Amino acid sequence: MLRLVNGPQTVGNGPAFWISFLVVLVGALVYPLFADAYDVGNFAYFLLWVFMALGLCLMWGYCGMLSFGQTFFFGIAGYAYGVLAINFGGGTMTLAALVLAVLLAALAALVLGYFLIWGRVGGVFFGIVTLSATLVLAFFLGQTAGPEWRIGEARLNGFNGMKGMDPLNVPWFDDETLYFEGSSLYYLAIGMIVLVYLGLRMLLNSRFGNVIVAIREDPQRAELLGYDVRKYQLVTFIIGSSLAGLSGVLYTSWGQFITPSSVGLPAAAMPIVWVAFSGRGDITATMVGSFLILVAFQTITVHSQQAALILMGAMLLTTVMVAPQGFVIGVARLVGRLFRRGPSARAGD
């Protein structure tokens, strides 16, 4: 039987955590009723990126695979959604475009992951290869400005980006169409985040989660115990990359455009910062921390984009030097210790 020294854990599993989870969820659901429509739209934008962070947390924090390729799959799915939505129209076809685009990202992850994992590319070289794939895609998309670079009615448009696709929408009552924009997109993102988060918790608390953590700790030992390490790594890579693809589709739907800059080097580094600062060893910390970082980053970017980028670099450097386990995890553990000490301290008095 495989025994883990440091198995998959989350910030909280007790009743207090789930009560807090429900309180936060209810607060998120009622927020649009009291907030300005512009703020709701901004919050929907922030939520779209959380899927990418959760996917990287699964790969890096739990399985030990540091990937710089999240924006690679983000771009593949985002552009695929744009092509499909432009060529096949709106309505339920946009939902079909979402599914097909995410599946295309998963297929790309299967191909790339197969060659990397079966080729025994690991450690820092795994990150280098995934970063190279990301930069190649960004370079390719940047030189597609000519009219010959089109798929059906969809033009790639180079650095100007693809635009003109319909947002996600479905037929509604009385021959109306429900477009997922503003509050409706916000609620869609909330619902999808809850489903993805709970699904990942179930996965990580299962045997699969125990095995990938064992692989992170000692892949050779896990293989000697009879586990096919490469298959577990490939499945983890596909799931994490597909979540990045989901972020790409929702982003393209939100803005009805996508550009190569959303795939390039600065964008590729951002998920690393979010996950490292939040705490790569915990999906709850990653979800909460990534959202808060995105809010702060956007607030600072309004005044100075350069200052925001400098802040991101400073956060990563501080995390590596001061809190390698992540600041959000550190704060959560500190608060937990204070709560546990509280009753005993009062009893001693």
Tab-separated table of C-alpha atoms in Angstrom:
chain	number	residue	atom	x	y	z
A	1	MET	CA	0.000	0.000	0.000
A	2	LEU	CA	1.328	3.420	-0.913
A	3	ARG	CA	1.804	5.576	2.154
A	4	LEU	CA	2.244	9.302	1.717
A	5	VAL	CA	4.267	11.502	3.995
A	6	ASN	CA	2.775	14.647	2.540
A	7	GLY	CA	-0.484	13.718	0.841
A	8	PRO	CA	-2.957	16.046	-0.808
A	9	GLN	CA	-4.303	18.472	1.730
A	10	THR	CA	-6.509	21.509	1.583
A	11	VAL	CA	-6.679	24.598	3.736
A	12	GLY	CA	-9.829	23.295	5.402
A	13	ASN	CA	-11.928	20.162	5.523
A	14	GLY	CA	-13.966	20.629	8.698
A	15	PRO	CA	-17.444	22.087	9.262
A	16	ALA	CA	-16.044	25.584	9.811
A	17	PHE	CA	-14.451	25.562	6.365
A	18	TRP	CA	-17.617	24.464	4.597
A	19	ILE	CA	-19.705	27.016	6.497
A	20	SER	CA	-17.247	29.701	5.389
A	21	PHE	CA	-17.413	28.319	1.848
A	22	LEU	CA	-21.210	28.623	1.802
A	23	VAL	CA	-21.098	32.137	3.268
A	24	VAL	CA	-18.637	33.279	0.592
A	25	LEU	CA	-20.687	31.583	-2.129
A	26	VAL	CA	-23.909	33.265	-0.987
A	27	GLY	CA	-22.088	36.603	-0.824
A	28	ALA	CA	-20.815	36.096	-4.369
A	29	LEU	CA	-24.301	35.220	-5.617
A	30	VAL	CA	-25.966	38.308	-4.105
A	31	TYR	CA	-23.118	40.685	-5.010
A	32	PRO	CA	-24.566	41.696	-8.430
A	33	LEU	CA	-27.798	42.775	-6.723
A	34	PHE	CA	-25.989	45.608	-4.915
A	35	ALA	CA	-23.002	46.352	-7.146
A	36	ASP	CA	-22.572	48.521	-10.193
A	37	ALA	CA	-22.881	46.696	-13.530
A	38	TYR	CA	-19.355	47.797	-14.479
A	39	ASP	CA	-17.903	46.260	-11.315
A	40	VAL	CA	-19.827	43.034	-11.900
A	41	GLY	CA	-18.383	42.821	-15.407
A	42	ASN	CA	-14.875	43.371	-14.021
A	43	PHE	CA	-15.354	40.660	-11.404
A	44	ALA	CA	-16.537	38.290	-14.132
A	45	TYR	CA	-13.310	39.054	-15.990
A	46	PHE	CA	-11.216	38.223	-12.918
A	47	LEU	CA	-13.041	34.940	-12.391
A	48	LEU	CA	-12.290	33.792	-15.947
A	49	TRP	CA	-8.585	33.444	-15.147
A	50	VAL	CA	-9.063	31.324	-12.027
A	51	PHE	CA	-9.501	28.147	-14.111
A	52	MET	CA	-6.010	28.579	-15.547
A	53	ALA	CA	-4.561	28.995	-12.054
A	54	LEU	CA	-6.365	25.909	-10.753
A	55	GLY	CA	-5.022	23.866	-13.663
A	56	LEU	CA	-1.455	24.971	-12.978
A	57	CYS	CA	-1.907	24.253	-9.262
A	58	LEU	CA	-2.957	20.705	-10.115
A	59	MET	CA	0.052	20.141	-12.384
A	60	TRP	CA	2.724	21.986	-10.440
A	61	GLY	CA	1.601	21.893	-6.833
A	62	TYR	CA	0.269	18.345	-6.704
A	63	CYS	CA	2.124	16.505	-9.476
A	64	GLY	CA	5.366	18.475	-9.579
A	65	MET	CA	5.220	19.505	-13.264
A	66	LEU	CA	6.076	23.185	-13.687
A	67	SER	CA	4.476	24.244	-16.962
A	68	PHE	CA	4.853	27.591	-18.709
A	69	GLY	CA	2.369	26.386	-21.295
A	70	GLN	CA	-0.907	27.499	-19.740
A	71	THR	CA	-1.260	30.411	-22.147
A	72	PHE	CA	-0.369	28.053	-25.017
A	73	PHE	CA	-3.567	26.095	-24.378
A	74	PHE	CA	-5.388	29.316	-23.472
A	75	GLY	CA	-4.574	30.638	-26.946
A	76	ILE	CA	-5.413	27.431	-28.786
A	77	ALA	CA	-8.854	27.206	-27.177
A	78	GLY	CA	-9.513	30.944	-27.422
A	79	TYR	CA	-8.727	31.121	-31.137
A	80	ALA	CA	-10.590	27.863	-31.773
A	81	TYR	CA	-13.689	29.282	-30.100
A	82	GLY	CA	-13.408	32.433	-32.213
A	83	VAL	CA	-13.115	30.460	-35.454
A	84	LEU	CA	-16.042	28.192	-34.604
A	85	ALA	CA	-18.285	30.991	-33.325
A	86	ILE	CA	-17.662	33.155	-36.400
A	87	ASN	CA	-18.214	30.336	-38.877
A	88	PHE	CA	-21.170	28.569	-37.274
A	89	GLY	CA	-23.123	31.424	-35.715
A	90	GLY	CA	-24.673	31.974	-32.310
A	91	GLY	CA	-27.231	30.258	-30.121
A	92	THR	CA	-26.406	26.786	-28.885
A	93	MET	CA	-23.566	26.628	-31.419
A	94	THR	CA	-21.508	28.890	-29.150
A	95	LEU	CA	-21.826	26.294	-26.377
A	96	ALA	CA	-20.786	23.625	-28.855
A	97	ALA	CA	-17.865	25.865	-29.818
A	98	LEU	CA	-16.878	26.079	-26.138
A	99	VAL	CA	-16.863	22.296	-25.772
A	100	LEU	CA	-14.993	21.712	-29.036
A	101	ALA	CA	-12.405	24.391	-28.249
A	102	VAL	CA	-11.659	22.895	-24.827
A	103	LEU	CA	-11.438	19.443	-26.388
A	104	LEU	CA	-8.964	20.814	-28.940
A	105	ALA	CA	-6.838	22.180	-26.083
A	106	ALA	CA	-7.027	18.763	-24.414
A	107	LEU	CA	-5.945	17.094	-27.666
A	108	ALA	CA	-2.993	19.482	-27.967
A	109	ALA	CA	-2.071	18.670	-24.353
A	110	LEU	CA	-2.285	14.959	-25.151
A	111	VAL	CA	0.121	15.291	-28.084
A	112	LEU	CA	2.595	17.648	-26.401
A	113	GLY	CA	2.384	15.829	-23.075
A	114	TYR	CA	2.944	12.452	-24.696
A	115	PHE	CA	6.222	13.514	-26.296
A	116	LEU	CA	7.406	15.292	-23.139
A	117	ILE	CA	6.420	12.664	-20.594
A	118	TRP	CA	7.239	9.545	-22.609
A	119	GLY	CA	10.449	11.284	-23.647
A	120	ARG	CA	11.341	11.585	-19.946
A	121	VAL	CA	11.566	15.363	-20.136
A	122	GLY	CA	11.284	16.545	-16.566
A	123	GLY	CA	12.348	19.179	-14.079
A	124	VAL	CA	13.371	22.541	-15.438
A	125	PHE	CA	13.461	21.200	-19.007
A	126	PHE	CA	9.705	20.529	-18.852
A	127	GLY	CA	9.169	24.221	-18.166
A	128	ILE	CA	11.594	25.248	-20.918
A	129	VAL	CA	9.864	23.128	-23.567
A	130	THR	CA	6.371	24.304	-22.613
A	131	LEU	CA	7.588	27.911	-22.622
A	132	SER	CA	9.124	27.370	-26.066
A	133	ALA	CA	5.816	26.030	-27.383
A	134	THR	CA	4.063	29.095	-25.982
A	135	LEU	CA	6.506	31.520	-27.603
A	136	VAL	CA	6.294	29.708	-30.947
A	137	LEU	CA	2.491	29.988	-30.910
A	138	ALA	CA	2.651	33.689	-29.983
A	139	PHE	CA	5.162	34.354	-32.789
A	140	PHE	CA	3.054	32.452	-35.305
A	141	LEU	CA	-0.142	34.272	-34.385
A	142	GLY	CA	1.646	37.613	-34.573
A	143	GLN	CA	2.545	37.169	-38.260
A	144	THR	CA	-0.948	36.221	-39.465
A	145	ALA	CA	-2.019	39.728	-40.449
A	146	GLY	CA	-2.445	39.034	-44.166
A	147	PRO	CA	-5.808	38.217	-45.744
A	148	GLU	CA	-4.580	34.715	-46.555
A	149	TRP	CA	-4.564	33.838	-42.864
A	150	ARG	CA	-8.214	32.985	-42.468
A	151	ILE	CA	-10.266	29.921	-41.601
A	152	GLY	CA	-13.595	30.226	-43.346
A	153	GLU	CA	-14.973	33.641	-42.409
A	154	ALA	CA	-12.597	34.068	-39.476
A	155	ARG	CA	-9.466	36.149	-40.032
A	156	LEU	CA	-6.622	35.774	-37.529
A	157	ASN	CA	-5.501	39.418	-38.037
A	158	GLY	CA	-2.006	39.119	-36.565
A	159	PHE	CA	-1.220	41.474	-33.682
A	160	ASN	CA	-4.570	43.203	-34.151
A	161	GLY	CA	-6.216	39.979	-32.997
A	162	MET	CA	-9.291	38.070	-34.016
A	163	LYS	CA	-12.614	39.762	-33.360
A	164	GLY	CA	-16.248	39.603	-34.359
A	165	MET	CA	-17.227	36.335	-32.691
A	166	ASP	CA	-20.473	36.083	-30.733
A	167	PRO	CA	-20.320	35.737	-26.962
A	168	LEU	CA	-21.704	32.585	-25.397
A	169	ASN	CA	-25.481	32.612	-25.772
A	170	VAL	CA	-28.462	30.293	-25.694
A	171	PRO	CA	-32.085	30.580	-26.835
A	172	TRP	CA	-34.287	31.877	-24.025
A	173	PHE	CA	-37.987	32.352	-23.327
A	174	ASP	CA	-40.315	34.077	-25.823
A	175	ASP	CA	-37.837	33.691	-28.669
A	176	GLU	CA	-35.306	35.792	-26.776
A	177	THR	CA	-31.580	35.046	-26.631
A	178	LEU	CA	-29.626	34.987	-23.384
A	179	TYR	CA	-26.151	36.408	-23.936
A	180	PHE	CA	-23.605	35.589	-21.261
A	181	GLU	CA	-22.346	39.092	-20.657
A	182	GLY	CA	-22.145	41.177	-17.506
A	183	SER	CA	-24.161	39.605	-14.683
A	184	SER	CA	-25.075	36.476	-16.633
A	185	LEU	CA	-21.415	35.796	-17.432
A	186	TYR	CA	-20.556	36.457	-13.789
A	187	TYR	CA	-23.069	33.850	-12.617
A	188	LEU	CA	-21.886	31.404	-15.288
A	189	ALA	CA	-18.284	31.825	-14.107
A	190	ILE	CA	-19.307	31.374	-10.449
A	191	GLY	CA	-21.204	28.176	-11.251
A	192	MET	CA	-18.356	26.756	-13.329
A	193	ILE	CA	-15.751	27.613	-10.680
A	194	VAL	CA	-17.795	25.850	-7.992
A	195	LEU	CA	-18.134	22.742	-10.177
A	196	VAL	CA	-14.446	22.712	-11.139
A	197	TYR	CA	-13.294	23.363	-7.575
A	198	LEU	CA	-15.464	20.626	-6.064
A	199	GLY	CA	-14.486	18.252	-8.868
A	200	LEU	CA	-10.790	18.879	-8.229
A	201	ARG	CA	-11.224	18.350	-4.495
A	202	MET	CA	-12.908	15.018	-5.142
A	203	LEU	CA	-10.151	14.052	-7.570
A	204	LEU	CA	-7.371	15.042	-5.202
A	205	ASN	CA	-8.947	13.252	-2.248
A	206	SER	CA	-9.230	10.071	-4.286
A	207	ARG	CA	-6.570	7.474	-5.002
A	208	PHE	CA	-5.585	9.464	-8.090
A	209	GLY	CA	-4.690	12.466	-5.912
A	210	ASN	CA	-2.617	10.318	-3.572
A	211	VAL	CA	-0.687	8.838	-6.474
A	212	ILE	CA	0.162	12.143	-8.165
A	213	VAL	CA	1.414	13.551	-4.862
A	214	ALA	CA	3.546	10.426	-4.452
A	215	ILE	CA	4.895	11.052	-7.944
A	216	ARG	CA	5.737	14.619	-6.976
A	217	GLU	CA	7.611	13.430	-3.900
A	218	ASP	CA	9.478	10.494	-5.473
A	219	PRO	CA	8.504	9.350	-8.993
A	220	GLN	CA	10.973	6.474	-8.986
A	221	ARG	CA	9.578	5.032	-5.769
A	222	ALA	CA	6.007	5.390	-7.037
A	223	GLU	CA	6.980	3.522	-10.207
A	224	LEU	CA	8.652	0.759	-8.201
A	225	LEU	CA	5.416	0.355	-6.247
A	226	GLY	CA	3.629	-0.543	-9.476
A	227	TYR	CA	2.109	2.775	-10.617
A	228	ASP	CA	2.443	3.861	-14.233
A	229	VAL	CA	3.881	7.288	-13.485
A	230	ARG	CA	3.723	8.492	-17.089
A	231	LYS	CA	-0.009	7.821	-17.428
A	232	TYR	CA	-0.808	9.694	-14.221
A	233	GLN	CA	1.361	12.611	-15.297
A	234	LEU	CA	-0.238	12.720	-18.751
A	235	VAL	CA	-3.778	12.714	-17.361
A	236	THR	CA	-2.849	15.467	-14.903
A	237	PHE	CA	-1.275	17.517	-17.691
A	238	ILE	CA	-4.373	17.141	-19.878
A	239	ILE	CA	-6.749	18.186	-17.082
A	240	GLY	CA	-4.655	21.196	-16.094
A	241	SER	CA	-4.187	22.314	-19.703
A	242	SER	CA	-7.907	21.891	-20.466
A	243	LEU	CA	-8.713	24.261	-17.601
A	244	ALA	CA	-6.381	26.804	-19.194
A	245	GLY	CA	-8.293	26.264	-22.434
A	246	LEU	CA	-11.559	26.933	-20.618
A	247	SER	CA	-10.137	30.263	-19.434
A	248	GLY	CA	-9.210	31.049	-23.039
A	249	VAL	CA	-12.728	30.369	-24.316
A	250	LEU	CA	-14.398	32.424	-21.592
A	251	TYR	CA	-11.944	35.279	-22.129
A	252	THR	CA	-12.639	35.328	-25.873
A	253	SER	CA	-16.365	35.235	-25.219
A	254	TRP	CA	-16.092	38.021	-22.633
A	255	GLY	CA	-14.247	40.502	-24.843
A	256	GLN	CA	-15.285	39.081	-28.233
A	257	PHE	CA	-11.652	39.270	-29.306
A	258	ILE	CA	-8.304	37.594	-28.652
A	259	THR	CA	-4.779	38.755	-29.525
A	260	PRO	CA	-1.323	37.140	-29.569
A	261	SER	CA	-0.331	39.286	-26.571
A	262	SER	CA	-2.579	37.127	-24.396
A	263	VAL	CA	-0.331	34.169	-25.261
A	264	GLY	CA	3.167	35.721	-25.142
A	265	LEU	CA	5.889	35.739	-22.498
A	266	PRO	CA	4.477	38.279	-19.990
A	267	ALA	CA	1.105	36.508	-20.034
A	268	ALA	CA	2.778	33.083	-19.709
A	269	ALA	CA	4.590	34.166	-16.540
A	270	MET	CA	1.492	35.493	-14.774
A	271	PRO	CA	-0.070	32.122	-13.755
A	272	ILE	CA	3.266	31.120	-12.209
A	273	VAL	CA	3.157	34.240	-10.021
A	274	TRP	CA	-0.473	33.728	-9.018
A	275	VAL	CA	0.000	30.109	-8.006
A	276	ALA	CA	3.379	30.582	-6.328
A	277	PHE	CA	2.205	33.571	-4.282
A	278	SER	CA	-1.077	31.920	-3.308
A	279	GLY	CA	0.354	28.516	-2.460
A	280	ARG	CA	0.810	25.899	-5.130
A	281	GLY	CA	0.158	23.027	-2.719
A	282	ASP	CA	-3.499	23.887	-2.150
A	283	ILE	CA	-6.305	24.506	-4.648
A	284	THR	CA	-8.328	26.579	-2.155
A	285	ALA	CA	-5.418	28.939	-1.552
A	286	THR	CA	-4.787	29.137	-5.305
A	287	MET	CA	-8.413	29.968	-6.069
A	288	VAL	CA	-8.676	32.690	-3.408
A	289	GLY	CA	-5.186	34.102	-3.862
A	290	SER	CA	-5.353	34.261	-7.665
A	291	PHE	CA	-8.623	36.170	-7.562
A	292	LEU	CA	-7.270	38.688	-5.029
A	293	ILE	CA	-4.051	39.162	-7.006
A	294	LEU	CA	-6.023	39.774	-10.199
A	295	VAL	CA	-8.142	42.423	-8.468
A	296	ALA	CA	-5.040	44.142	-7.091
A	297	PHE	CA	-3.199	43.901	-10.418
A	298	GLN	CA	-6.102	45.430	-12.317
A	299	THR	CA	-6.443	48.247	-9.768
A	300	ILE	CA	-2.760	49.142	-10.079
A	301	THR	CA	-2.750	48.747	-13.878
A	302	VAL	CA	-5.345	51.528	-14.154
A	303	HIS	CA	-2.703	53.922	-12.823
A	304	SER	CA	0.474	52.327	-14.214
A	305	GLN	CA	0.951	49.112	-16.157
A	306	GLN	CA	4.703	49.185	-15.531
A	307	ALA	CA	4.148	49.436	-11.774
A	308	ALA	CA	1.796	46.455	-11.907
A	309	LEU	CA	4.388	44.327	-13.717
A	310	ILE	CA	7.087	45.364	-11.247
A	311	LEU	CA	4.752	44.384	-8.411
A	312	MET	CA	4.224	40.943	-9.953
A	313	GLY	CA	7.982	40.409	-10.153
A	314	ALA	CA	8.466	41.604	-6.590
A	315	MET	CA	5.732	39.265	-5.374
A	316	LEU	CA	7.378	36.263	-7.034
A	317	LEU	CA	10.808	37.167	-5.659
A	318	THR	CA	9.426	37.699	-2.153
A	319	THR	CA	7.545	34.416	-2.281
A	320	VAL	CA	10.635	32.451	-3.290
A	321	MET	CA	12.800	34.058	-0.603
A	322	VAL	CA	10.359	34.463	2.300
A	323	ALA	CA	7.382	32.140	1.917
A	324	PRO	CA	8.075	29.337	-0.593
A	325	GLN	CA	4.846	27.567	0.430
A	326	GLY	CA	2.792	30.639	-0.505
A	327	PHE	CA	1.525	33.629	1.431
A	328	VAL	CA	-2.148	32.651	1.348
A	329	ILE	CA	-1.365	29.217	2.804
A	330	GLY	CA	0.848	30.858	5.434
A	331	VAL	CA	-1.874	33.291	6.478
A	332	ALA	CA	-4.514	30.526	6.563
A	333	ARG	CA	-2.338	28.336	8.764
A	334	LEU	CA	-1.590	31.253	11.096
A	335	VAL	CA	-5.297	32.055	11.457
A	336	GLY	CA	-6.022	28.366	12.078
A	337	ARG	CA	-3.444	28.208	14.860
A	338	LEU	CA	-4.866	31.336	16.479
A	339	PHE	CA	-8.383	29.879	16.448
A	340	ARG	CA	-7.159	26.616	17.931
A	341	ARG	CA	-5.284	28.429	20.677
A	342	GLY	CA	-8.224	30.661	21.487
A	343	PRO	CA	-10.408	28.204	23.480
A	344	SER	CA	-7.444	26.707	25.366
A	345	ALA	CA	-6.134	30.142	26.247
A	346	ARG	CA	-9.527	31.186	27.549
A	347	ALA	CA	-9.815	27.935	29.523
A	348	GLY	CA	-6.428	28.593	31.107
A	349	ASP	CA	-7.591	32.009	32.250
